[in-house]
XYZ file of C-alpha atoms in Angstrom:
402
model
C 91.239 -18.672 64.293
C 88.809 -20.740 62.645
C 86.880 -20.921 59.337
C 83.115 -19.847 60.418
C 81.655 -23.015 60.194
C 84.095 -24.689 62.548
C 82.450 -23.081 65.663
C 81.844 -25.540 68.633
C 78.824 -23.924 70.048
C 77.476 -26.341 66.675
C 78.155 -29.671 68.197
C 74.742 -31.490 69.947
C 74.377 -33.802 72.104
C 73.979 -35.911 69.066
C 77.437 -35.721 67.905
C 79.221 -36.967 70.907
C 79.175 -40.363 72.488
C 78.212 -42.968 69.635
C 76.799 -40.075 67.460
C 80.377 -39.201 67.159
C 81.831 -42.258 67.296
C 79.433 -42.726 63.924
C 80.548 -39.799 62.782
C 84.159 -40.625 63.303
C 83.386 -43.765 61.052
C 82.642 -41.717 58.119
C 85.744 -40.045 57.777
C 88.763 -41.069 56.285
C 92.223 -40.102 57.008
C 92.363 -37.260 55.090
C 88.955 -35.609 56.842
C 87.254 -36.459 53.720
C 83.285 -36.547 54.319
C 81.216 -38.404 51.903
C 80.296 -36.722 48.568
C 76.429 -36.125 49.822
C 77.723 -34.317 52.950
C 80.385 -32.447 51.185
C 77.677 -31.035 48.959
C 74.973 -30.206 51.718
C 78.191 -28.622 53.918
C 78.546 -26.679 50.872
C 74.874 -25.841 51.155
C 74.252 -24.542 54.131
C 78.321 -22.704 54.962
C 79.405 -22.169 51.109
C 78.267 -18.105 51.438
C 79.832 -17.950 54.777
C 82.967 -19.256 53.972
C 83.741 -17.460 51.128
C 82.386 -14.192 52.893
C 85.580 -15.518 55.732
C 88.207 -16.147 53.117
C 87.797 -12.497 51.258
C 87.850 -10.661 54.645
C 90.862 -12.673 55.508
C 92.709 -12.480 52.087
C 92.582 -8.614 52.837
C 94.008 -8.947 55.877
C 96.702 -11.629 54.888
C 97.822 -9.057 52.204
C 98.375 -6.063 54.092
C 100.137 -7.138 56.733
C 102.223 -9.875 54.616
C 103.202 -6.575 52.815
C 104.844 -5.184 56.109
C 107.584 -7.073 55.504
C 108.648 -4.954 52.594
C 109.951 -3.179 54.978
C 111.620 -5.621 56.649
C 113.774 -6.699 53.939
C 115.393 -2.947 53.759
C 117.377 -4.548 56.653
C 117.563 -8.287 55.927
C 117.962 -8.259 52.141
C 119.184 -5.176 51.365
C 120.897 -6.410 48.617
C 117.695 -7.266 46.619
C 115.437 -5.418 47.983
C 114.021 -3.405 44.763
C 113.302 -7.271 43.762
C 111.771 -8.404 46.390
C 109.543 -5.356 46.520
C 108.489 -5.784 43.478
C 108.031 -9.515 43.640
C 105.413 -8.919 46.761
C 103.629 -5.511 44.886
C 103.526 -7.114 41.270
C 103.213 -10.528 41.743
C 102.058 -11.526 45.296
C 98.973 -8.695 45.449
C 97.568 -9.682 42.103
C 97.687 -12.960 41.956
C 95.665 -12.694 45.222
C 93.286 -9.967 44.148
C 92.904 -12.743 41.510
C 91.430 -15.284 44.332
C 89.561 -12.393 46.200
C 87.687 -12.214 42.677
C 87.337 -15.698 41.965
C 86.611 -17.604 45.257
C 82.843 -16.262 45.244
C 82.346 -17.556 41.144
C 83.773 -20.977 41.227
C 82.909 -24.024 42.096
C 84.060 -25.059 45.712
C 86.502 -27.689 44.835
C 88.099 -24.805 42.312
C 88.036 -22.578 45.164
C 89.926 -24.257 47.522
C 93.048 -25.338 44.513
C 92.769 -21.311 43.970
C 93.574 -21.196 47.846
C 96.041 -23.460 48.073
C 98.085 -22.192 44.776
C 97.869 -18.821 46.890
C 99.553 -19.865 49.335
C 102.405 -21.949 48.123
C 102.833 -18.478 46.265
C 103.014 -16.767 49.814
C 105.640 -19.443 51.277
C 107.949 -20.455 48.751
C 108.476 -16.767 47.456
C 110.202 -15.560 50.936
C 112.049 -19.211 50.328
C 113.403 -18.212 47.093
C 114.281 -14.940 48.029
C 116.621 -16.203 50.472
C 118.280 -18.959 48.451
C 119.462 -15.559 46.314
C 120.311 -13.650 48.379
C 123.845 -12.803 49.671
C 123.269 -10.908 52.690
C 124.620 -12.420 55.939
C 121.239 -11.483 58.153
C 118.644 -13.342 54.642
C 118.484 -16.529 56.506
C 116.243 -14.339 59.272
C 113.846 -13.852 56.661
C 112.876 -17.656 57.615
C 110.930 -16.270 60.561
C 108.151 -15.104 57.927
C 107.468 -18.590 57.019
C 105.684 -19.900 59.825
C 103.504 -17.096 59.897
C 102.429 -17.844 56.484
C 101.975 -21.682 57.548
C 99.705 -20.215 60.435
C 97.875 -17.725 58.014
C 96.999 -20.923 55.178
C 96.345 -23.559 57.695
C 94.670 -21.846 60.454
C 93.647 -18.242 59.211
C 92.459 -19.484 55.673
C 92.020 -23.190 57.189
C 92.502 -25.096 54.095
C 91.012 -28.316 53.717
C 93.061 -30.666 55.753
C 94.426 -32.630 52.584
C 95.200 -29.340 50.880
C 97.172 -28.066 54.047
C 98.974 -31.698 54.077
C 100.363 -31.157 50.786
C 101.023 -27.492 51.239
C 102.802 -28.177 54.530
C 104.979 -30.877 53.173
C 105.827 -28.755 50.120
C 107.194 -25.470 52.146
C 108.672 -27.720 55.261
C 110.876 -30.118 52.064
C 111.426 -26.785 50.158
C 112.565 -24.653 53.299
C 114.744 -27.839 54.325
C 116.561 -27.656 50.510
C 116.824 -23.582 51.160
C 118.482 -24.245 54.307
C 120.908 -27.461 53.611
C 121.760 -25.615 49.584
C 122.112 -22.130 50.594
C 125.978 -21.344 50.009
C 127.328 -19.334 52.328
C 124.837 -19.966 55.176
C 126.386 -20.217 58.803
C 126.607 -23.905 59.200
C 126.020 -23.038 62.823
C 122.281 -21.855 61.795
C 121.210 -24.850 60.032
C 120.160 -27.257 63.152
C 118.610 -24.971 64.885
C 116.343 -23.278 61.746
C 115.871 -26.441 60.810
C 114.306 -27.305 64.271
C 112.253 -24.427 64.147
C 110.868 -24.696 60.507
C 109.659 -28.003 61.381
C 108.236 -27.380 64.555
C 106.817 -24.511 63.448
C 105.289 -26.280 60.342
C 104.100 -29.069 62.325
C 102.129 -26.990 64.965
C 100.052 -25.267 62.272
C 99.420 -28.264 60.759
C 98.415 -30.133 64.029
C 95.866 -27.239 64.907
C 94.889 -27.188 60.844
C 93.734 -30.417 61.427
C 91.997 -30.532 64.884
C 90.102 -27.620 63.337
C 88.851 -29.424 60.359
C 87.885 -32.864 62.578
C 85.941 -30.396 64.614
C 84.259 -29.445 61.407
C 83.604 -32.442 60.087
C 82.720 -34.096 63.026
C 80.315 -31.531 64.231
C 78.692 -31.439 60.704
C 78.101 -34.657 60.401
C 76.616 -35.216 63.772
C 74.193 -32.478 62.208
C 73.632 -33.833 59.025
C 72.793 -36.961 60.369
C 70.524 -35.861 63.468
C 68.280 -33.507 60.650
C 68.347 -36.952 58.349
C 66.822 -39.046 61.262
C 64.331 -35.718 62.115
C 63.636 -36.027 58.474
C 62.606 -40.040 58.421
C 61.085 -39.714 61.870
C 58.436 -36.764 60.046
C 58.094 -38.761 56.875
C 57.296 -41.713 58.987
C 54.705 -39.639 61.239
C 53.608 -38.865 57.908
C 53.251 -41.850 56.826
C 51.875 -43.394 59.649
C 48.873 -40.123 60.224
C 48.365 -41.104 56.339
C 47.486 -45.030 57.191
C 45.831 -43.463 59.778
C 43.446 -41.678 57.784
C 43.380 -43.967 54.794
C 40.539 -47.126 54.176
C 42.435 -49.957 54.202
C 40.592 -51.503 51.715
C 39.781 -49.174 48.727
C 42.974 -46.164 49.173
C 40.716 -43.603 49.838
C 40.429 -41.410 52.996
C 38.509 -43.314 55.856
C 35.635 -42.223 58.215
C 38.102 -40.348 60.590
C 39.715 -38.496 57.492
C 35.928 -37.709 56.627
C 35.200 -36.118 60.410
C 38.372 -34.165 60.848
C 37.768 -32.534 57.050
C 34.091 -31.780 57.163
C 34.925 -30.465 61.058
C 37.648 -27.983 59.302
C 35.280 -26.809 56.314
C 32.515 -25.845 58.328
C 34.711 -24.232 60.776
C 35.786 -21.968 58.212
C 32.630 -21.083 57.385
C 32.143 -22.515 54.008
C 29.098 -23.800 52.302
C 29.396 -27.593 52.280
C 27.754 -29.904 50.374
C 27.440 -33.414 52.079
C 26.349 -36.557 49.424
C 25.595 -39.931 51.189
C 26.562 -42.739 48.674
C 25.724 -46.154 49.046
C 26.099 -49.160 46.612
C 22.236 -50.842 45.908
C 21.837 -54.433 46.345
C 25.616 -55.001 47.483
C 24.968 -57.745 50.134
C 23.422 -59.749 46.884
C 26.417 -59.111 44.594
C 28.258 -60.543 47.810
C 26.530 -63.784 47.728
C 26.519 -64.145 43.715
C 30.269 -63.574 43.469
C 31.918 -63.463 46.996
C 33.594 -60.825 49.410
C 36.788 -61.349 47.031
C 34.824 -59.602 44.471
C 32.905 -58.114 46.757
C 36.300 -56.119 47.681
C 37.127 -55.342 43.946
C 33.682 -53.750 43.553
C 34.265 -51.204 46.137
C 37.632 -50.419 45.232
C 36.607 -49.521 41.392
C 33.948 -47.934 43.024
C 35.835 -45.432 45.568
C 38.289 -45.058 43.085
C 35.913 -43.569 40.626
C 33.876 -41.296 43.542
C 37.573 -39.771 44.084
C 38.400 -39.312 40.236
C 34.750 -37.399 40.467
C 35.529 -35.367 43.513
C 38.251 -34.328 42.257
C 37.103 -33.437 39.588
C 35.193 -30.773 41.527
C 37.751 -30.038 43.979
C 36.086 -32.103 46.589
C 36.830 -34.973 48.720
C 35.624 -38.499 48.917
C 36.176 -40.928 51.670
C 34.589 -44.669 52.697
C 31.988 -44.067 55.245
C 31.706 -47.660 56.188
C 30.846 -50.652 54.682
C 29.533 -50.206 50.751
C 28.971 -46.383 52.225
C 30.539 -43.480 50.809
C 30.460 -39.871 51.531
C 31.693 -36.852 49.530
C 32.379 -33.161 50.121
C 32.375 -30.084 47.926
C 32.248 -26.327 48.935
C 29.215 -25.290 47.000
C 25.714 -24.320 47.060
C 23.211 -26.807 47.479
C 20.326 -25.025 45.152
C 22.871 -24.421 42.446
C 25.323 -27.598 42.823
C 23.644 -30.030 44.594
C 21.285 -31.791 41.746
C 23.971 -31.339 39.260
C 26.477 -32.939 41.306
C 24.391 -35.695 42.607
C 23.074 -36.582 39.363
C 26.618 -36.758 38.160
C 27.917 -39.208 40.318
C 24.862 -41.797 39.755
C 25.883 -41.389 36.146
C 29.474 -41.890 37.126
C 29.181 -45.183 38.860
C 26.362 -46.374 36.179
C 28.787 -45.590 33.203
C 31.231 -48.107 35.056
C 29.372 -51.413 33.807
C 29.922 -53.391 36.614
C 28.016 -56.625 35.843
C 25.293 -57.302 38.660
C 22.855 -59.709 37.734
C 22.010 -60.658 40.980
C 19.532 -57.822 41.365
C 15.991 -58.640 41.651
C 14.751 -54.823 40.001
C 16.105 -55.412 36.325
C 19.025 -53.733 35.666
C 22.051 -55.933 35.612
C 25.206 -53.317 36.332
C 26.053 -52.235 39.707
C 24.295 -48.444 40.861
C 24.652 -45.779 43.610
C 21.860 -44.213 45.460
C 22.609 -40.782 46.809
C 20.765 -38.302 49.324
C 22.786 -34.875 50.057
C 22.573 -32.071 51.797
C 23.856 -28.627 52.061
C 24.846 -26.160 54.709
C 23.539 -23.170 53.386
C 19.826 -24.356 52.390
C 19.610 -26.058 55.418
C 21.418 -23.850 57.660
C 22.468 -26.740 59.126
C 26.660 -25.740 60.731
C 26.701 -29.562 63.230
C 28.636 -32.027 61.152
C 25.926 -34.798 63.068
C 22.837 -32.832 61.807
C 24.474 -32.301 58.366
C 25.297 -36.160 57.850
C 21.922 -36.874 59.797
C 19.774 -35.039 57.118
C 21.722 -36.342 54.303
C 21.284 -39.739 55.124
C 17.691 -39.133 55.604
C 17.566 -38.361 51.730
C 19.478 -41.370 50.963
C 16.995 -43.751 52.587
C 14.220 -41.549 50.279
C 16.131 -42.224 47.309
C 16.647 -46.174 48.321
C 13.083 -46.133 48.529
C 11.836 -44.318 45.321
C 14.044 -47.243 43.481
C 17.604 -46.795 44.190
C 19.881 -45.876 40.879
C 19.485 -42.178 41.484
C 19.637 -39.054 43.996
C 16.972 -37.211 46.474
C 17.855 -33.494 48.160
C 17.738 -33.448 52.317
């Protein structure tokens, strides 16, 4: 049986072939993953794992407890002791780790397993190195039970269960070789079966774990590229809807937003923005400047929208348009007003204009949904645009209503 989070019916398409082969590349010969992995593993099985090891550390005690009643026949000579070894030693210790493993870290978690278990194999081991009945050395067959239960039950980390394995398989082999009084016609053949025995459990403890690990990081890895693919969509719907030139949103970002905000039936307020005399701060100072002009510009129409909880986006050219959700009678003016000031108070020097000021202006005409009763995003921009052209024509430098 396997830890939870070892189940096959995990692995994708994406961790076989060279997904796995990727995979494989990232593990080293202890089944190690790197420390990122480790942690999101951790993430995403930690509560089922330790939800696994307390059911089976109830099991693993009650019926490693059956064999009290074995020893009445095997090691009758101690058998008070080793009762009392299992009940007062054995059954605390892990009532200890059934405590513990959900309120400690995972690395502490797994040493609290492992000391659990060399507890489980070397006690039987002890008990028959003191023992002087003739049938003790039959108490061996208990040991690669408890190899089974830690590596395969539990399933230890595979470096754990490696040292753990190697511990009881050296120990047993002292037990057996040191024993006095053991039937030298036992040895061979107990050792043959402790090792096998040992080995097996290890073998599947491992297979089980590269399964794991394999199969996780084929996951982890196939989410991480799902991950970069989005943020690249992302990124690439954000250039997208994004003017090149100043950082704002474009005329696209403009359509889709004003489409969604008079689909939800808000009021929308629509301001037409353009810069006056820009084609003769062009030919004074050049597109490079040209360029910078906008920029401060759009820059400061978004500060201003935001402001307001609006939204501000190039319309084309030295044309801007902004958006708020208000009321055009009780918004409109103020707003309108507001941004003229906005771009005034930014100082640009202009003194190619032929009217007499010498800093760079706006002129804005707006528009609004509810003193209209315009809903068509065409009409709305339509009538707004209509104002600007008034306000161009009263003078530029300042605002007209549609």
């Amino acid at each position: 049986m396997s830890d939870p989070d070892t189940g096959a019916d995990r692995m994708s398409a994406s961790g076989t072939g060279a997904g796995e082969a990727g995979s494989k590349g990232r593990l080293d010969w202890l089944l190690r993953m790197p420390p990122e992995v480790e942690h999101a593993h951790e993430r995403d099985f930690g509560a089922e794992r330790i939800k696994h090891l307390r059911h089976a550390i109830i099991v693993g005690l009650i019926v490693y407890n059956i064999y009290n009643l074995t020893s009445l026949h095997l090691m009758a000579d101690i058998q008070p002791f080793t009762v009392m070894m299992r009940l007062f030693v054995l059954v605390p210790g892990s009532l200890a780790i059934f405590f513990l493993v959900p309120r400690v870290p995972p690395a502490v978690r797994e040493l609290l397993l492992l000391g659990g278990m060399f507890v489980a194999s070397l006690l039987p081991l002890y008990l028959v190195y003191i023992s002087q009945s003739t049938y003790a050395s039959y108490t061996l067959g208990e040991l690669p039970l408890v190899l089974l239960f830690g590596n395969m039950l539990l399933v230890l980390r595979f470096r754990l269960a490696l040292l753990f394995t190697t511990v009881t398989c050296v120990t047993a082999l002292w037990v057996l070789h040191a024993k006095p009084g053991l039937d030298q016609n036992l040895v061979f053949p107990l050792t043959v079966q402790v090792v096998t025995g040992l080995f097996f459990t290890l073998y599947g403890n491992w297979h089980v774990e590269r399964q794991r690990c394999l199969t996780y990081l084929a996951q982890y890895d196939a989410e991480n590229r799902a991950d970069r693919a989005e943020r690249r969509g992302d990124e690439l719907r954000d250039l997208t809807l994004t003017d090149m030139l100043t950082g704002i949103a474009n005329r696209r970002h403009l359509d889709e937003t004003l489409d969604t905000w008079l689909t939800e039936g808000r009021d929308v307020l629509l301001l037409m923005v353009d810069v006056d005399h820009f084609k003769a701060f062009n030919d004074r100072f050049g597109h490079v400047a040209g360029d910078d002009c906008l920029r401060r510009i759009a820059s400061a129409l978004q500060a201003f929208a935001a402001r307001h909880d609006g939204f501000a986006a190039r319309y084309g050219g030295e044309e801007f348009t902004l958006l708020f959700a208000v009321d055009t009678q009780t918004g409109g003016a103020f707003l309108a007003e507001g941004l003229v000031r906005t771009v005034r108070d930014l100082a640009i020097p202009h003194p190619a204009r032929a009217d007499g000021l010498v800093h760079v202006t706006v002129s804005v005409g707006y528009a609004g949904t509810r003193e209209s009763g315009l809903r068509d995003p065409r009409d709305l921009v339509t009538r707004a645009d209509l104002a600007l052209y008034e306000a161009k024509s009263a003078g530029r430098n300042r605002s007209k209503a549609g």
